[in-house]
Coordinates of C-alpha atoms in Angstrom, one line a residue:
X71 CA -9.5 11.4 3.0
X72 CA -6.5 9.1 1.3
X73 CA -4.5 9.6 4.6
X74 CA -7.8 9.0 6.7
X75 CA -8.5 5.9 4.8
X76 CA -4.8 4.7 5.4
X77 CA -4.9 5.0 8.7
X78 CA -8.2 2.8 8.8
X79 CA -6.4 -0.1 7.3
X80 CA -3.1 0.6 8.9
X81 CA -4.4 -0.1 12.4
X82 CA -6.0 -3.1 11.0
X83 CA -2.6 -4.9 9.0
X84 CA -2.0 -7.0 11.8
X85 CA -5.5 -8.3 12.5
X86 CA -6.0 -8.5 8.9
X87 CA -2.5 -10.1 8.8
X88 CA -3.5 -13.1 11.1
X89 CA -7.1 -13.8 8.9
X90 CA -5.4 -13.6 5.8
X91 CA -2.6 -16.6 7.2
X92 CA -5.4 -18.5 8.1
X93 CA -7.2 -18.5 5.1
X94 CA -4.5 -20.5 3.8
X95 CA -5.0 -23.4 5.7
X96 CA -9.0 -23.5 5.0
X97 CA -11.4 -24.5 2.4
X98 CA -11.2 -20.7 1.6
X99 CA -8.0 -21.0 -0.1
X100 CA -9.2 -24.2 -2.6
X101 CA -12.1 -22.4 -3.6
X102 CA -10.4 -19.1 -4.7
X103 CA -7.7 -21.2 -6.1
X104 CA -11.2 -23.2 -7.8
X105 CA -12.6 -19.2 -8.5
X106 CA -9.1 -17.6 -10.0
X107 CA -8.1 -20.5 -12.2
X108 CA -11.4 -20.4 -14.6
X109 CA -10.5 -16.7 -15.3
X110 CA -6.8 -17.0 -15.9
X111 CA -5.6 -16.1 -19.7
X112 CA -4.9 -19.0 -21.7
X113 CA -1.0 -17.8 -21.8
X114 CA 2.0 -18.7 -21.1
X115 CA 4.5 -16.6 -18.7
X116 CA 1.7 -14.6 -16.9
X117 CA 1.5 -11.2 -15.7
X118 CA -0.2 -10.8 -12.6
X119 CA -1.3 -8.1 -10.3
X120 CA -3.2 -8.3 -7.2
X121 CA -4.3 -4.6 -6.7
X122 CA -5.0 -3.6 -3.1
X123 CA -2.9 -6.7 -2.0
X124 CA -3.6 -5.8 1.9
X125 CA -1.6 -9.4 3.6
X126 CA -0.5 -10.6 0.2
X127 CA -3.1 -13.5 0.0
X128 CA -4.1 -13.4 -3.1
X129 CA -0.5 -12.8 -4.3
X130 CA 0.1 -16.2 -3.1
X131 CA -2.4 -17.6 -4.7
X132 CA -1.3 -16.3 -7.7
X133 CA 1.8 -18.2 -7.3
X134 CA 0.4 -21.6 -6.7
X135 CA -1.0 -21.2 -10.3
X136 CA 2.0 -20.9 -11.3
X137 CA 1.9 -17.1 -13.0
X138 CA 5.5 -16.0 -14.2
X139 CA 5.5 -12.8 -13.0
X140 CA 3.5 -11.7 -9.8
X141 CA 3.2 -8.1 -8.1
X142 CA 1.4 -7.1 -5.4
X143 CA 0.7 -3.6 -4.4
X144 CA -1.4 -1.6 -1.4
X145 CA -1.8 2.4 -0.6
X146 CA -1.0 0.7 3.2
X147 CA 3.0 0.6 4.3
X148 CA 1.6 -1.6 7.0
X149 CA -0.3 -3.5 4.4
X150 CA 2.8 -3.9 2.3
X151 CA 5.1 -5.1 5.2
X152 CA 2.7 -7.4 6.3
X153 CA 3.2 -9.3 3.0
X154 CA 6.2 -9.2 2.5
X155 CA 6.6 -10.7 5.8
X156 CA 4.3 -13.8 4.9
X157 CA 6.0 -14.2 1.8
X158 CA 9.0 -14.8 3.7
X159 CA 7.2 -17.0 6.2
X160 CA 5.7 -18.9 3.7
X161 CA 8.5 -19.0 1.2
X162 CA 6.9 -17.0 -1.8
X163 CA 10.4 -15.8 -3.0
X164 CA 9.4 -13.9 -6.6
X165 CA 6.8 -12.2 -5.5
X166 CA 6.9 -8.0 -6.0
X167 CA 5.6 -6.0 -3.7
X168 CA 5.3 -2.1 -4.0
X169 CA 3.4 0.5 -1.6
X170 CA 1.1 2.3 -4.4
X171 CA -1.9 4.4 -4.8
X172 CA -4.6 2.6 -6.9
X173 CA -5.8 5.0 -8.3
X174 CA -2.4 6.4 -9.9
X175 CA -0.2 3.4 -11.2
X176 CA 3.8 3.7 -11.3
X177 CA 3.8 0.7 -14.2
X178 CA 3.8 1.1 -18.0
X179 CA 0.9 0.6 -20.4
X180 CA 0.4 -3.1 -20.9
X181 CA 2.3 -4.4 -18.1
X182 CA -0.1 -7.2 -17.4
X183 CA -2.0 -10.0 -18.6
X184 CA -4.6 -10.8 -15.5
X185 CA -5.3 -8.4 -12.8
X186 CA -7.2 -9.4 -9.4
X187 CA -8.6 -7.1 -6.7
X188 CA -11.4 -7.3 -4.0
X189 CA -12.7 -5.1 -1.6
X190 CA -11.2 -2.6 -2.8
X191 CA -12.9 -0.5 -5.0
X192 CA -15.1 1.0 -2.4
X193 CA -12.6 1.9 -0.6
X194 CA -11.0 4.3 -2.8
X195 CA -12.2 8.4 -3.1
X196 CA -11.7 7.9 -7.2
X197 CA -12.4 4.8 -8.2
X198 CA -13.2 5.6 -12.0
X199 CA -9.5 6.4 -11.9
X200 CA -8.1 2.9 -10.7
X201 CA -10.8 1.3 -13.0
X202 CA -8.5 3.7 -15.6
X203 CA -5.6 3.0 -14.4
X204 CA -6.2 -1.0 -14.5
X205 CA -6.9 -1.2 -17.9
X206 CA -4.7 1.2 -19.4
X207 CA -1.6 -1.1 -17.4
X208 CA -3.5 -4.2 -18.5
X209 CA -2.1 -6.0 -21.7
X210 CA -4.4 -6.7 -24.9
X211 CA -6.4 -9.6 -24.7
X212 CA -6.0 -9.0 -20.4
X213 CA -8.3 -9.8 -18.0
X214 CA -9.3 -8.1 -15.0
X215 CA -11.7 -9.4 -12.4
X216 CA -13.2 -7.2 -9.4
X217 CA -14.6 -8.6 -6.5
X218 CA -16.6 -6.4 -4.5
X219 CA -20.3 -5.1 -3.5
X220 CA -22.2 -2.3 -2.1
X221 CA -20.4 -2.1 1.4
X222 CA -20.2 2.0 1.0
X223 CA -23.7 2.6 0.7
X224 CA -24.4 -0.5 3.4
X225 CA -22.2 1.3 5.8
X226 CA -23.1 4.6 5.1
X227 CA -27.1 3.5 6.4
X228 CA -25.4 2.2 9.2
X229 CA -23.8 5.1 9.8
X230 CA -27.0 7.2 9.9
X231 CA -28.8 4.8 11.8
X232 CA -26.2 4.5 14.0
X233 CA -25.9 0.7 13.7
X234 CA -22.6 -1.2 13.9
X235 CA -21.9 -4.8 14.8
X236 CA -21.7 -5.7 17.9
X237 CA -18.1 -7.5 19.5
X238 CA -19.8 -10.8 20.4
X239 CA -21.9 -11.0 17.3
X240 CA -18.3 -10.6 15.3
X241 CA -17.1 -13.8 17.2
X242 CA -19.9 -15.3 15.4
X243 CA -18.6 -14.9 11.8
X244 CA -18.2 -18.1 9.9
X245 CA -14.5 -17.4 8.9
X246 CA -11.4 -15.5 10.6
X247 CA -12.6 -12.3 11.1
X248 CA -11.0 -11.0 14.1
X249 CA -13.6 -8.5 16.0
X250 CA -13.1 -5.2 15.3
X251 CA -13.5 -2.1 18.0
X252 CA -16.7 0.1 17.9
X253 CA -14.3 2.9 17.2
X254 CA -13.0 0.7 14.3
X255 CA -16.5 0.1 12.9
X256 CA -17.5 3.7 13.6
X257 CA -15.0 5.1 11.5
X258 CA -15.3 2.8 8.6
X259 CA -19.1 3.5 8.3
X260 CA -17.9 7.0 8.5
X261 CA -15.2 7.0 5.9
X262 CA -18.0 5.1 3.6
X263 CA -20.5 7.9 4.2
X264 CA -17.7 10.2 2.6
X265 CA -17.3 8.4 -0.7
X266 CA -19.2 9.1 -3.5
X267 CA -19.1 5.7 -4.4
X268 CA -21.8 4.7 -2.1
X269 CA -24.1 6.6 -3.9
X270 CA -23.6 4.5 -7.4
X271 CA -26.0 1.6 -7.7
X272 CA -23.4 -1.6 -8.4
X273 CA -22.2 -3.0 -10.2
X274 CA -23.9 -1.2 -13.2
X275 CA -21.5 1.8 -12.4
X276 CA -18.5 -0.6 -12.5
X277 CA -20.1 -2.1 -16.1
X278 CA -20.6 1.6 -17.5
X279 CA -17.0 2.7 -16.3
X280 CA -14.9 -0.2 -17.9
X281 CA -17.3 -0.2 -21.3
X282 CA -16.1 3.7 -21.1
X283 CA -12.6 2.9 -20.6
X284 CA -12.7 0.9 -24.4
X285 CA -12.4 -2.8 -23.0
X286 CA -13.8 -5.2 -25.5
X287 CA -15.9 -7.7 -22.7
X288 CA -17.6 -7.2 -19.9
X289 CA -19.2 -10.1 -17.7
X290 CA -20.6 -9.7 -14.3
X291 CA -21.8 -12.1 -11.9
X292 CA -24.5 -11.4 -8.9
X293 CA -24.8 -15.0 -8.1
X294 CA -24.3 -16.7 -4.9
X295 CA -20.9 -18.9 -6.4
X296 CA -18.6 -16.2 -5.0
X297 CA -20.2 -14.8 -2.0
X298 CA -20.3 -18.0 0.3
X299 CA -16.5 -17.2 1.0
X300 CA -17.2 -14.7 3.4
X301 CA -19.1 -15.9 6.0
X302 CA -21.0 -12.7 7.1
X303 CA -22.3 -12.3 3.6
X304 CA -23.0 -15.4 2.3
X305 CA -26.4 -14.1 2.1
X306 CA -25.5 -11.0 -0.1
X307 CA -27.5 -9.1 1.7
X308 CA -24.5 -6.7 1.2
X309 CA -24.6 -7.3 -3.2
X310 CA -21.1 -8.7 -3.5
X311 CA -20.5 -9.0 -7.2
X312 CA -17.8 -10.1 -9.7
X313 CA -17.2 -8.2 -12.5
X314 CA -14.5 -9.4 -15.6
X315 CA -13.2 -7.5 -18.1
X316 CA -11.5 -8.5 -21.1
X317 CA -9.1 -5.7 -23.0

């Protein structure tokens, strides 16, 4: 399923790629800087991560808030080289970036002070063991924040239904989504059907996971402030979340 799933996002890295880079350019990129900023530790010489780092874009911004150490790391070689190409491109010189399963983590305990993912969690066969893994490498006092929503058990009634987006109604999308193929589409709603992840009701799993993995806060936020970013969901009808831990 790991190698399945890699595959998926391989064959997208360079449509993904070209989004991401323009991201940069639009009002998408203020209002993460705007979103990231309020939940950055109060500390000098910051740790980051961006977990699941696909193009590198959050990397980036990680760096234009001036974070003293920054790594980025994605299951995806493709992924990977992708941002390591934009960070050349775009002259992010310090930035670290590692191929690396999520849910098994190279680094040593309390490696970092803020950790950022999205869209990933979902994604992953175990994700009670990257939810593990990120706080065990997170620092004390750390904070983690998780965007993501119920796309797994979305796509999953898609599957059985049989229901996928259609190429011209992808054009539509607010922000840079390039289309992807009904193949594409077919095989994502498959791979979600496969996850047992789809089946947990969200983000109350993600809330009773961390509180079992010891962190001392937990906040989570079903509002609309973070889901106008996306422009297919800016009517959460998909339950994009936030969820922030503090170690």
């Amino acid at each position: 399923m790991e190698d399945r799933i890699n595959k998926y996002w391989s064959n997208r890295s360079k449509e993904f790629s070209y989004a991401r880079r323009l991201d940069l350019t639009t009002d998408v990129h203020d209002k993460w800087i705007t979103i990231i900023k309020k939940h950055l530790p109060e500390k000098k010489d910051l740790r980051a991560l961006d977990l699941g780092t696909g193009a590198g874009f959050f990397a980036f911004i990680l760096a234009e808030l001036g974070c003293d150490k920054i790594v980025g790391i994605d299951y995806s070689d493709d992924m990977i080289n992708e941002a390591k190409k934009n960070a050349n491109d775009l002259g992010y010189s310090k930035i670290e970036f590692y191929q690396m399963d999520a849910q098994k983590l190279t680094f040593a305990d309390n490696s970092f002070d803020f950790i950022i993912t999205r869209n990933v969690t979902w994604t992953l066969p175990r994700p009670a063991d990257a939810y593990k893994e990120m706080v065990r490498v997170l620092d004390t006092g750390g904070v983690l924040i998780n965007f993501d929503a119920n796309y797994g058990a979305k796509f999953k009634k898609m599957d059985e239904e049989d229901i996928h987006a259609s190429y011209e109604a992808q054009k539509n999308y607010k922000y840079n989504y390039i289309p992807q193929t009904e193949e594409q589409i077919r095989e994502r709603n498959a791979i979600a059907t496969s996850l047992s992840i789809c089946e947990e009701n969200r983000p109350s799993w993600d809330v009773d996971v961390l509180i079992g993995n010891r962190v001392s806060e937990v906040y989570v936020d079903i509002s609309s402030n973070n889901n106008g970013l996306d422009g297919r969901l800016s009517d959460n009808s998909y339950g994009m979340f936030m969820v922030k831990a503090v170690k």
